[in-house]
Backbone as a printed PyTorch tensor [residue, N CA C, xyz], in Angstrom:
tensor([[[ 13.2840,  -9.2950, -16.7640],
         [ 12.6970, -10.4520, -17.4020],
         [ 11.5200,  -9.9880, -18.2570]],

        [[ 11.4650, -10.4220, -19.5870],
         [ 10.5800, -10.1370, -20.2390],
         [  8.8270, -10.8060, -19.8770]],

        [[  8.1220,  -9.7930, -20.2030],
         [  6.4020, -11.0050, -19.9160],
         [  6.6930, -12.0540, -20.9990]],

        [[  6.3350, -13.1420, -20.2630],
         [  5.7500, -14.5570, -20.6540],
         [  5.0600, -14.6620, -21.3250]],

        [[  5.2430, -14.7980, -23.1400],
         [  4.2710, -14.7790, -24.0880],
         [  3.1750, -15.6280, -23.5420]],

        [[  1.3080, -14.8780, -24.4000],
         [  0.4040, -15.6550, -23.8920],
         [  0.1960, -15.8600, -22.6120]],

        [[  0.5470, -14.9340, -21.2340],
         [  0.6000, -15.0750, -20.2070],
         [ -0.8830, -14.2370, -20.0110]],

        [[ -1.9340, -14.7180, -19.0370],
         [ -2.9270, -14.6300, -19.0620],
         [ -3.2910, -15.4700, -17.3990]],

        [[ -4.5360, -14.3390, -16.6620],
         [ -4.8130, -14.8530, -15.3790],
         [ -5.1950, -16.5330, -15.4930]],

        [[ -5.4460, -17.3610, -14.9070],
         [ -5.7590, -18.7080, -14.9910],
         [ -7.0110, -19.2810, -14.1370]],

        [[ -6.7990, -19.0280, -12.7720],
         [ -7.9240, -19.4450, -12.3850],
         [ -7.4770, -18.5140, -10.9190]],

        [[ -8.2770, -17.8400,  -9.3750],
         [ -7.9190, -17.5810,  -8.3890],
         [ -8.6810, -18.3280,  -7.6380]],

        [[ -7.6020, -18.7880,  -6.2810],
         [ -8.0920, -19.3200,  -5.4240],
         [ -8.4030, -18.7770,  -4.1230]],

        [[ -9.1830, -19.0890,  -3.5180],
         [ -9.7960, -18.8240,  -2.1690],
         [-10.1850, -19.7390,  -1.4080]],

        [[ -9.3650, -18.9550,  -0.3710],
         [ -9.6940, -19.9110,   0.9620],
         [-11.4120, -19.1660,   1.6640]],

        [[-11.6670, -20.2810,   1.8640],
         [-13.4190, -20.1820,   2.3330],
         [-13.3330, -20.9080,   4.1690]],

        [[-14.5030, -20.2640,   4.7920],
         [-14.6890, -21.0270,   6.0810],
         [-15.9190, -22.2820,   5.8320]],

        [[-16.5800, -21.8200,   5.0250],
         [-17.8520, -23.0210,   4.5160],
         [-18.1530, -22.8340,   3.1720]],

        [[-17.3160, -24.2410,   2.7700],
         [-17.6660, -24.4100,   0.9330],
         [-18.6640, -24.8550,   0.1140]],

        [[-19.9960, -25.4390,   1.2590],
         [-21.2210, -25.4480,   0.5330],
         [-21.8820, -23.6760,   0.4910]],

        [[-21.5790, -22.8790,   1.7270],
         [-22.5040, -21.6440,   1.8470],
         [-21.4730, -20.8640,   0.7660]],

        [[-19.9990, -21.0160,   0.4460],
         [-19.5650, -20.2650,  -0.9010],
         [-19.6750, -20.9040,  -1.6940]],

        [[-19.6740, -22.2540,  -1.8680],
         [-20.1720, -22.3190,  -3.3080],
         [-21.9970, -21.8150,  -3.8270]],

        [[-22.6000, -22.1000,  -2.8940],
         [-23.3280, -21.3660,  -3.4580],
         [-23.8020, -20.2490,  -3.6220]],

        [[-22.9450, -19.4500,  -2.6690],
         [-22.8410, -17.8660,  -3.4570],
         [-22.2110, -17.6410,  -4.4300]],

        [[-20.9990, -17.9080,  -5.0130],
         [-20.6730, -17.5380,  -6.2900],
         [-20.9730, -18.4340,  -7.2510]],

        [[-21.9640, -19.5530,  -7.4250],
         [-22.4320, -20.0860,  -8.1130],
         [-23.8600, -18.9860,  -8.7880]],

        [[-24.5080, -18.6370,  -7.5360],
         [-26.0000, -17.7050,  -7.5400],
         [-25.3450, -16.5590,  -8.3700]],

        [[-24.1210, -15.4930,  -7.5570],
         [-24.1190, -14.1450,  -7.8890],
         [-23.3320, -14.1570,  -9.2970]],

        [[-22.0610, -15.1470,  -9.3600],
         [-21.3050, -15.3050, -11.0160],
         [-22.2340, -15.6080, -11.9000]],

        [[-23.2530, -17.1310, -11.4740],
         [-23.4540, -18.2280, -12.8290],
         [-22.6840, -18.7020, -13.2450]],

        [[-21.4090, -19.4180, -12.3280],
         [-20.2430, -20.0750, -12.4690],
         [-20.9340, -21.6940, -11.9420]],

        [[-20.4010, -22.8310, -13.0270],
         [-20.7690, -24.0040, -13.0520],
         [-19.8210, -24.6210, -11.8510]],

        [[-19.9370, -25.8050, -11.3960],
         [-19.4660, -26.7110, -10.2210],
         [-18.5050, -27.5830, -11.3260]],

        [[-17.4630, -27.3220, -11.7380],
         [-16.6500, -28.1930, -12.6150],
         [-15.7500, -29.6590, -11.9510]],

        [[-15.3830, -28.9700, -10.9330],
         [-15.0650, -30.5470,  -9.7960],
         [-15.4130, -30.0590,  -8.3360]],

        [[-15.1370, -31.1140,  -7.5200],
         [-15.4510, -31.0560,  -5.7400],
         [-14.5200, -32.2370,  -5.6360]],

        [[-13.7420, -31.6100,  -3.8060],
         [-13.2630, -32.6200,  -3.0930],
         [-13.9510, -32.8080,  -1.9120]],

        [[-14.4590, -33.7590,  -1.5710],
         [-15.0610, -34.1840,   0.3370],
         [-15.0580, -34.1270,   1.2750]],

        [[-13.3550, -34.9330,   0.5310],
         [-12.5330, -35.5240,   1.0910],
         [-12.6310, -34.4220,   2.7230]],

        [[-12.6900, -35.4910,   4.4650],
         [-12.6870, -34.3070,   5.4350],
         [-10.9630, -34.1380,   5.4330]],

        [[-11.2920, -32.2610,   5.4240],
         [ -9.8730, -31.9510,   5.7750],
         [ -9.2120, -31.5190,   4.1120]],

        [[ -9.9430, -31.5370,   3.2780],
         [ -9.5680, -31.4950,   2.1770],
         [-10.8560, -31.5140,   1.0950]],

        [[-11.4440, -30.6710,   1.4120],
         [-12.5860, -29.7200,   0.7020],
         [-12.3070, -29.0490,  -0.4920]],

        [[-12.8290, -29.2600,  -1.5560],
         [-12.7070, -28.0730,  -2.5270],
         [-13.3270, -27.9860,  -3.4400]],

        [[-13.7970, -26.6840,  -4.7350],
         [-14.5160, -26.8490,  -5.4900],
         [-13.7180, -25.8940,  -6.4740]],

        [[-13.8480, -26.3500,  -7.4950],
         [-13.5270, -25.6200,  -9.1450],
         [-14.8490, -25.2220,  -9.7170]],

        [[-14.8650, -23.7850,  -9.2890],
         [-15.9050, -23.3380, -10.4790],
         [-15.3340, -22.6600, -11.4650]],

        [[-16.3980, -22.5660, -12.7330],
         [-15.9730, -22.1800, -13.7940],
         [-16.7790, -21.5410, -14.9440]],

        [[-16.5520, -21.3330, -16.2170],
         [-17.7460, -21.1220, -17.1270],
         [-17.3230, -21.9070, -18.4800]],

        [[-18.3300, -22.5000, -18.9520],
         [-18.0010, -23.2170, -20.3480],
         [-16.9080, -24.7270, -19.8100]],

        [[-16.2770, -24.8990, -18.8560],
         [-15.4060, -26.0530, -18.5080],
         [-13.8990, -25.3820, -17.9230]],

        [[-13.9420, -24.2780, -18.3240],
         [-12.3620, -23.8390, -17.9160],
         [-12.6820, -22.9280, -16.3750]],

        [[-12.1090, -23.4250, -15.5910],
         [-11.9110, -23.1030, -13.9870],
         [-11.5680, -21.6900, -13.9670]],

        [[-12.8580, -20.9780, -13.1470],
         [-12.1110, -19.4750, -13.2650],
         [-12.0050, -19.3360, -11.5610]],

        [[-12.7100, -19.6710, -10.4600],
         [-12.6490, -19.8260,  -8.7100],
         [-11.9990, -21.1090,  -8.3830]],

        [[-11.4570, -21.2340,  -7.5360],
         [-11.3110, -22.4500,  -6.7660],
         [-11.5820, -22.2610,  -5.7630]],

        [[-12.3450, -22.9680,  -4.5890],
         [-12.5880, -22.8890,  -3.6770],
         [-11.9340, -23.8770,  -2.6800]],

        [[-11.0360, -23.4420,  -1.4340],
         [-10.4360, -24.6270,  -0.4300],
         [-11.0440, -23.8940,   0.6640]],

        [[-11.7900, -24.8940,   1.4170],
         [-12.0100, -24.7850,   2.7580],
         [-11.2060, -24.7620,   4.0240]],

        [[-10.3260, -24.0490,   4.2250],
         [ -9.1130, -24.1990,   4.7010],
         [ -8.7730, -23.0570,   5.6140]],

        [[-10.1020, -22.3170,   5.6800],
         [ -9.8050, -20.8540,   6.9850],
         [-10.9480, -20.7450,   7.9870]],

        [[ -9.8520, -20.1770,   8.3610],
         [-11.3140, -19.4840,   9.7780],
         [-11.6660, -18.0370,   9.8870]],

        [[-12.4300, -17.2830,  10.5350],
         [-13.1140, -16.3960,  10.4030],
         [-13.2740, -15.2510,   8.9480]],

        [[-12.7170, -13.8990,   8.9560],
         [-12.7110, -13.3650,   7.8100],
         [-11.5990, -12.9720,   7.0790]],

        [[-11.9430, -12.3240,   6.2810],
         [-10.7500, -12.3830,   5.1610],
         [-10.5530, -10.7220,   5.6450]],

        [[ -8.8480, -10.4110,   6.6310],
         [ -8.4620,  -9.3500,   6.9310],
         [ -8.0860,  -8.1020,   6.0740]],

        [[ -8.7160,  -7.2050,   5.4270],
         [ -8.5660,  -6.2400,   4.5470],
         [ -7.1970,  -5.6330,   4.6120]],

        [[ -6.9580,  -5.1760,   6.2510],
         [ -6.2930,  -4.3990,   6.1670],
         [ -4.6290,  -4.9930,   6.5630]],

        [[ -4.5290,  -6.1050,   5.8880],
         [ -3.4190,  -6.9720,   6.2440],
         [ -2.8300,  -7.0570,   4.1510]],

        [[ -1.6360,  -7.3460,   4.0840],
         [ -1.7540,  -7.9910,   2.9210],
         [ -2.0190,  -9.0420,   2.5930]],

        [[ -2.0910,  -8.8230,   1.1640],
         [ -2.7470,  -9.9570,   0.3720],
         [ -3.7580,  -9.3200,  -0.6720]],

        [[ -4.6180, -10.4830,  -0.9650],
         [ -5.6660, -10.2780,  -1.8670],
         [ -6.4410,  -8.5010,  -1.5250]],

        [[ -6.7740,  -7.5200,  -2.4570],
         [ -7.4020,  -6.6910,  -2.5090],
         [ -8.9150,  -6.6950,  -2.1700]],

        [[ -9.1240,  -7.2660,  -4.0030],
         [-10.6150,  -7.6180,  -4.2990],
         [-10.4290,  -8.3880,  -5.3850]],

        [[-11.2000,  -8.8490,  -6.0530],
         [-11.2850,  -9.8470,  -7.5330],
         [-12.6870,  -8.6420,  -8.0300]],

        [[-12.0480,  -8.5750,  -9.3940],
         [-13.2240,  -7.8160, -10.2410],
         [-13.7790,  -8.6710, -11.2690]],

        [[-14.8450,  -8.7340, -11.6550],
         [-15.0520,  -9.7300, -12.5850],
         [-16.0570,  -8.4450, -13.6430]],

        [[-15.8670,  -8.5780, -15.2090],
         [-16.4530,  -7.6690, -16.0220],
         [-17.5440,  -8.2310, -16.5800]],

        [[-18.5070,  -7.6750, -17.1510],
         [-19.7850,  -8.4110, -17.3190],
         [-19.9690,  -7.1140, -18.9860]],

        [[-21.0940,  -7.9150, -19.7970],
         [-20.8470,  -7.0140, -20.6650],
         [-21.4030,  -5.4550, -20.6080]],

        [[-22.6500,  -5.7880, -20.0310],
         [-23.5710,  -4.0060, -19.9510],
         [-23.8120,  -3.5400, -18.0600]],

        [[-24.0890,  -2.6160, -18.3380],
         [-24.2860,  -2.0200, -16.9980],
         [-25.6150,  -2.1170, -16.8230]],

        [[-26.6000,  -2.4450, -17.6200],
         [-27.9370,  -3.8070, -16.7780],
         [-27.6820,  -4.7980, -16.0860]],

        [[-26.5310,  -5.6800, -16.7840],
         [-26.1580,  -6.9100, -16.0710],
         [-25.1860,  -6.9510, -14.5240]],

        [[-25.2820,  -5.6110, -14.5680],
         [-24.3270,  -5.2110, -12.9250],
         [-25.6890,  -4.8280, -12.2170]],

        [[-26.6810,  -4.0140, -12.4920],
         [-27.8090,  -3.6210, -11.4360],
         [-28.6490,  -5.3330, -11.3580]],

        [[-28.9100,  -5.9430, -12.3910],
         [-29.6850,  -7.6920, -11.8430],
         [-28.3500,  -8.0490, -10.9610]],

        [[-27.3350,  -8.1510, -11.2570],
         [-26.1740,  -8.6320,  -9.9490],
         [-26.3870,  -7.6380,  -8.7770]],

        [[-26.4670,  -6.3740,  -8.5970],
         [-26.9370,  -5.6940,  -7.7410],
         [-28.1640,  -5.9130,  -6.9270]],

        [[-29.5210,  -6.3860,  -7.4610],
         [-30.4290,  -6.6580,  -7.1710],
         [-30.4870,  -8.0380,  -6.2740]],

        [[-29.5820,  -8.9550,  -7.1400],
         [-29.3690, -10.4240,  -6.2420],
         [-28.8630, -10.2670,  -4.6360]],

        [[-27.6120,  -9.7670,  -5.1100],
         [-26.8660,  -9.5290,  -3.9720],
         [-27.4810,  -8.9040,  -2.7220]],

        [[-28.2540,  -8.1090,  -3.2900],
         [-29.2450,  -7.4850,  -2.4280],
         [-30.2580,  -8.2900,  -1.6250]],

        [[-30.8590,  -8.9750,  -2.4490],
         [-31.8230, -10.7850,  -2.0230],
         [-30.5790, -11.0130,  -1.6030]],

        [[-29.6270, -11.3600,  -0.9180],
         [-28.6670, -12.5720,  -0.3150],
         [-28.5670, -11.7190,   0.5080]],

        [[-28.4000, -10.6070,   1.0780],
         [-28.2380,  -9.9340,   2.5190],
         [-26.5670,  -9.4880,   2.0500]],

        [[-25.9090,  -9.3980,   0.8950],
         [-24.8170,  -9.0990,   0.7620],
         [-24.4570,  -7.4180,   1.5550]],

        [[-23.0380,  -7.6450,   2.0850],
         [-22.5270,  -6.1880,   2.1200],
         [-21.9010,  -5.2940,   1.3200]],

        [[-22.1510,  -3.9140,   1.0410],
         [-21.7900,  -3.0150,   0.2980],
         [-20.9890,  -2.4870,   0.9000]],

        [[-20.0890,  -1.8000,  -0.2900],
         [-18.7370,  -0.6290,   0.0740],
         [-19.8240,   0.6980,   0.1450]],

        [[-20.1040,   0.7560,  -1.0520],
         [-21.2160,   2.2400,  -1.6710],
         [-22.8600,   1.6640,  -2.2850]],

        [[-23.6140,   2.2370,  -1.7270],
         [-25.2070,   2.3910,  -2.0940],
         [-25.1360,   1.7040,  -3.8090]],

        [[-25.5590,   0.4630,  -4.1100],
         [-25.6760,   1.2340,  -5.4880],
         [-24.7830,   0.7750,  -6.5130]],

        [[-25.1950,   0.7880,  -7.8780],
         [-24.0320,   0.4130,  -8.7570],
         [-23.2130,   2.2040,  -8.9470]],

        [[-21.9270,   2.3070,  -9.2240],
         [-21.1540,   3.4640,  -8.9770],
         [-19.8960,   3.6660,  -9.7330]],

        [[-20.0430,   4.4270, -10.5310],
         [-18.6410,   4.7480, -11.4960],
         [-17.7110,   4.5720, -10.9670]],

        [[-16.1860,   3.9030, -11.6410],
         [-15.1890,   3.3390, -11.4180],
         [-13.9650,   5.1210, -10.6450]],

        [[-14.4640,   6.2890, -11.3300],
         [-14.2150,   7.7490, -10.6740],
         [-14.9600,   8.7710, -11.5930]],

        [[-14.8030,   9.9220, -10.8970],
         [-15.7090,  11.0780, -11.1910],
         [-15.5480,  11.1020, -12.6140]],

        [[-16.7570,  11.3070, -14.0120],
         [-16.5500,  11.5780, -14.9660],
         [-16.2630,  10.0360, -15.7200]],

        [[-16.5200,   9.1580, -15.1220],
         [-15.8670,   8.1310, -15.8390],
         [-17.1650,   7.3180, -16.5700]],

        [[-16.6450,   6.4290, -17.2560],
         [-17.8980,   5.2090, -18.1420],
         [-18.1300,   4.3150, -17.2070]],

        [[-16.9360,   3.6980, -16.8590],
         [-17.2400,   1.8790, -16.3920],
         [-17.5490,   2.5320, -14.9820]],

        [[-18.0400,   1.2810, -14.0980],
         [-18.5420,   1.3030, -12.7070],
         [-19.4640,   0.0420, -12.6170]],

        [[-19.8930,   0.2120, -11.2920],
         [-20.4090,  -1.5890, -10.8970],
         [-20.2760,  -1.4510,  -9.5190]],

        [[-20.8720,  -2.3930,  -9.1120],
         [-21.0260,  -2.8070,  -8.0960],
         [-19.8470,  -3.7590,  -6.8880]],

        [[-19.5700,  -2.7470,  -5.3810],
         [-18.9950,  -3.1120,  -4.9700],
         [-19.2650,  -3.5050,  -3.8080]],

        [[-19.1740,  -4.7850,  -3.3970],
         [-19.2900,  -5.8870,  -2.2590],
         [-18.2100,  -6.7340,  -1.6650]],

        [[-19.0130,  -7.2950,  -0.8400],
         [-17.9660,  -8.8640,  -0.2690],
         [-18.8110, -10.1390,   0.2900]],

        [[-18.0260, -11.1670,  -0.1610],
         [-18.6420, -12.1970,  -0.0220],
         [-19.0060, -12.7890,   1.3550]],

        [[-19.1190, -14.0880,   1.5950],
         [-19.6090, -14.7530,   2.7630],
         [-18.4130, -14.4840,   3.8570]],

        [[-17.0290, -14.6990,   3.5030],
         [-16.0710, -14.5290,   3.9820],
         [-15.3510, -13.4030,   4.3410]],

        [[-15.8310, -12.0410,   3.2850],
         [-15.4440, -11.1360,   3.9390],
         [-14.8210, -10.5650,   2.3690]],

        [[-14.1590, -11.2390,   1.8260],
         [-13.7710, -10.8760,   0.1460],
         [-14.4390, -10.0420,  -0.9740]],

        [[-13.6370,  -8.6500,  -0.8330],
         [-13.8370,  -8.1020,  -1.5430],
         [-14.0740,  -8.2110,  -3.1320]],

        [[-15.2860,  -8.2580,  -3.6360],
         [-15.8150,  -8.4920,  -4.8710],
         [-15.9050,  -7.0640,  -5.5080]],

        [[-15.6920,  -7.0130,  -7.0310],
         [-16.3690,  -6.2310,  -7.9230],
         [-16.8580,  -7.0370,  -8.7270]],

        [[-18.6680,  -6.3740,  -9.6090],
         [-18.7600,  -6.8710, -10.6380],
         [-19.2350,  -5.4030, -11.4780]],

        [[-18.5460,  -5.3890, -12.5930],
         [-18.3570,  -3.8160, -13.6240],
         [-18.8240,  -3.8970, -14.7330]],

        [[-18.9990,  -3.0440, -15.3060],
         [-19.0850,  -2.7890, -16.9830],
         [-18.2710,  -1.9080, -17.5340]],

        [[-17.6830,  -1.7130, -18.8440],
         [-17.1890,  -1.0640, -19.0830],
         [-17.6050,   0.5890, -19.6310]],

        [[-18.8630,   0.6130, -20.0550],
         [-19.7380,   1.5360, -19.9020],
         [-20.8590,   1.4870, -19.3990]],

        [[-21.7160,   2.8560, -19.0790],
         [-23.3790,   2.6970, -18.3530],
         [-23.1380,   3.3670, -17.3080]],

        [[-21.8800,   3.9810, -16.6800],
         [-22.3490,   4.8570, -15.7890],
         [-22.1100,   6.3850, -15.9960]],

        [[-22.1350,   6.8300, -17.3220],
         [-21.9000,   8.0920, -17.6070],
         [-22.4830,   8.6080, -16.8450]],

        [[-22.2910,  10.0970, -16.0320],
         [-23.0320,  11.3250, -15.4970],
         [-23.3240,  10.6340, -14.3740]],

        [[-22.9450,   9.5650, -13.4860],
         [-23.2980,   9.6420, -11.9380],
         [-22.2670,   9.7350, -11.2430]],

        [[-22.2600,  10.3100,  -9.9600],
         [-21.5430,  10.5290,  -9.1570],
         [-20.6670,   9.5740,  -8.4760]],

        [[-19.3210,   9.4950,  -8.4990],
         [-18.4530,   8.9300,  -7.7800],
         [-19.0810,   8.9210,  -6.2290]],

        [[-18.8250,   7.6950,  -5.5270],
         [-18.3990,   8.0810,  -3.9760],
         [-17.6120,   9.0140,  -3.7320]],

        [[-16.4030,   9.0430,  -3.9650],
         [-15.6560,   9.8860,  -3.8020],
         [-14.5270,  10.2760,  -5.0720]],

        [[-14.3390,  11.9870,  -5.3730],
         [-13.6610,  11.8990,  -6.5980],
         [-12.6760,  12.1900,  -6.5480]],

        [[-11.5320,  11.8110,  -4.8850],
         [-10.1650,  11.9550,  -4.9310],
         [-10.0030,  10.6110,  -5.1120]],

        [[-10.2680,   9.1490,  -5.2020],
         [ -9.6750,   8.1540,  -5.3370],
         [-10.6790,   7.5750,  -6.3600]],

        [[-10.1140,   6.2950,  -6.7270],
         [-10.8610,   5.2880,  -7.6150],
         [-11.8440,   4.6240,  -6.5070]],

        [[-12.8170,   4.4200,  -6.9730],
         [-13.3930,   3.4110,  -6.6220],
         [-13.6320,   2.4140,  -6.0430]],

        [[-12.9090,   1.4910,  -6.8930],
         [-12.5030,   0.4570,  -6.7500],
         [-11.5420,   0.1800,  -5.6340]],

        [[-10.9600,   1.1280,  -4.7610],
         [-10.0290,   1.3030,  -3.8200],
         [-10.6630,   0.6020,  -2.5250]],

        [[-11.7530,   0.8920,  -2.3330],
         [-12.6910,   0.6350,  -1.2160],
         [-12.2350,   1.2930,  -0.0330]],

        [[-12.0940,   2.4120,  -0.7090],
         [-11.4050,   3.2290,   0.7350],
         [-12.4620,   3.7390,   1.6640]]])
């Protein structure tokens, strides 16, 4: 089957255990707007977004954490334009008590440009936020895998 002209990500959803304490983490660490909410009990949810178009959804609809080593979701990377704007996201995250994979914003592999910062959210969800250049000349975590692997 051929790709689906104009086929393009749309929005990802996540299941959350508490959708006021995630929405307002990825409201704080994105700067993603509150575009709708449901209350409704038993049927919780929030559309965040930027400019009006939904890039998170949030359903309240789990319990404890989000199992890594099960399938499914990896991580969600989100790109930002400079590798300043990954160390102030670094710095926040840091104010929120967030957890790290590696110390630090950190090249995507040995020798490489892009790199950023790798975490997880309230739930356990593996986050990146990257640039595509700014980390010339620093050291990988490790320079048999990517990065981004969270191995």
């Amino acid at each position: 089957m051929p790709v689906l002209k104009g086929l393009q990500t749309g929005h990802v959803g996540l299941n959350v255990t508490g959708l006021e304490r995630s929405t307002a983490f990825y409201t704080r660490v994105l700067g993603l707007d509150v575009l709708a909410e449901g209350a409704e009990e038993g049927r919780r949810y929030a559309f965040l977004g930027v400019g009006g178009a939904p890039l998170l959804t949030l359903w309240e609809q789990s319990e404890g954490t989000h199992p890594a080593r099960l399938p499914g979701l990896h991580h969600l990377a989100f790109q930002v334009e400079s590798v300043a704007v990954v160390w102030e996201a670094e710095r926040l995250l840091r104010d929120l008590g967030a957890s790290f994979a590696y110390d630090g914003v950190v090249p995507h592999a040995e020798g490489s440009a892009s790199g950023g910062v790798f975490f997880s959210d309230p739930d356990g969800i593996r986050l990146e936020i990257y640039a595509p250049t700014g980390t010339e000349g620093a050291t990988a975590p490790d320079a048999s895998a990517p990065t981004c692997g969270f191995f």
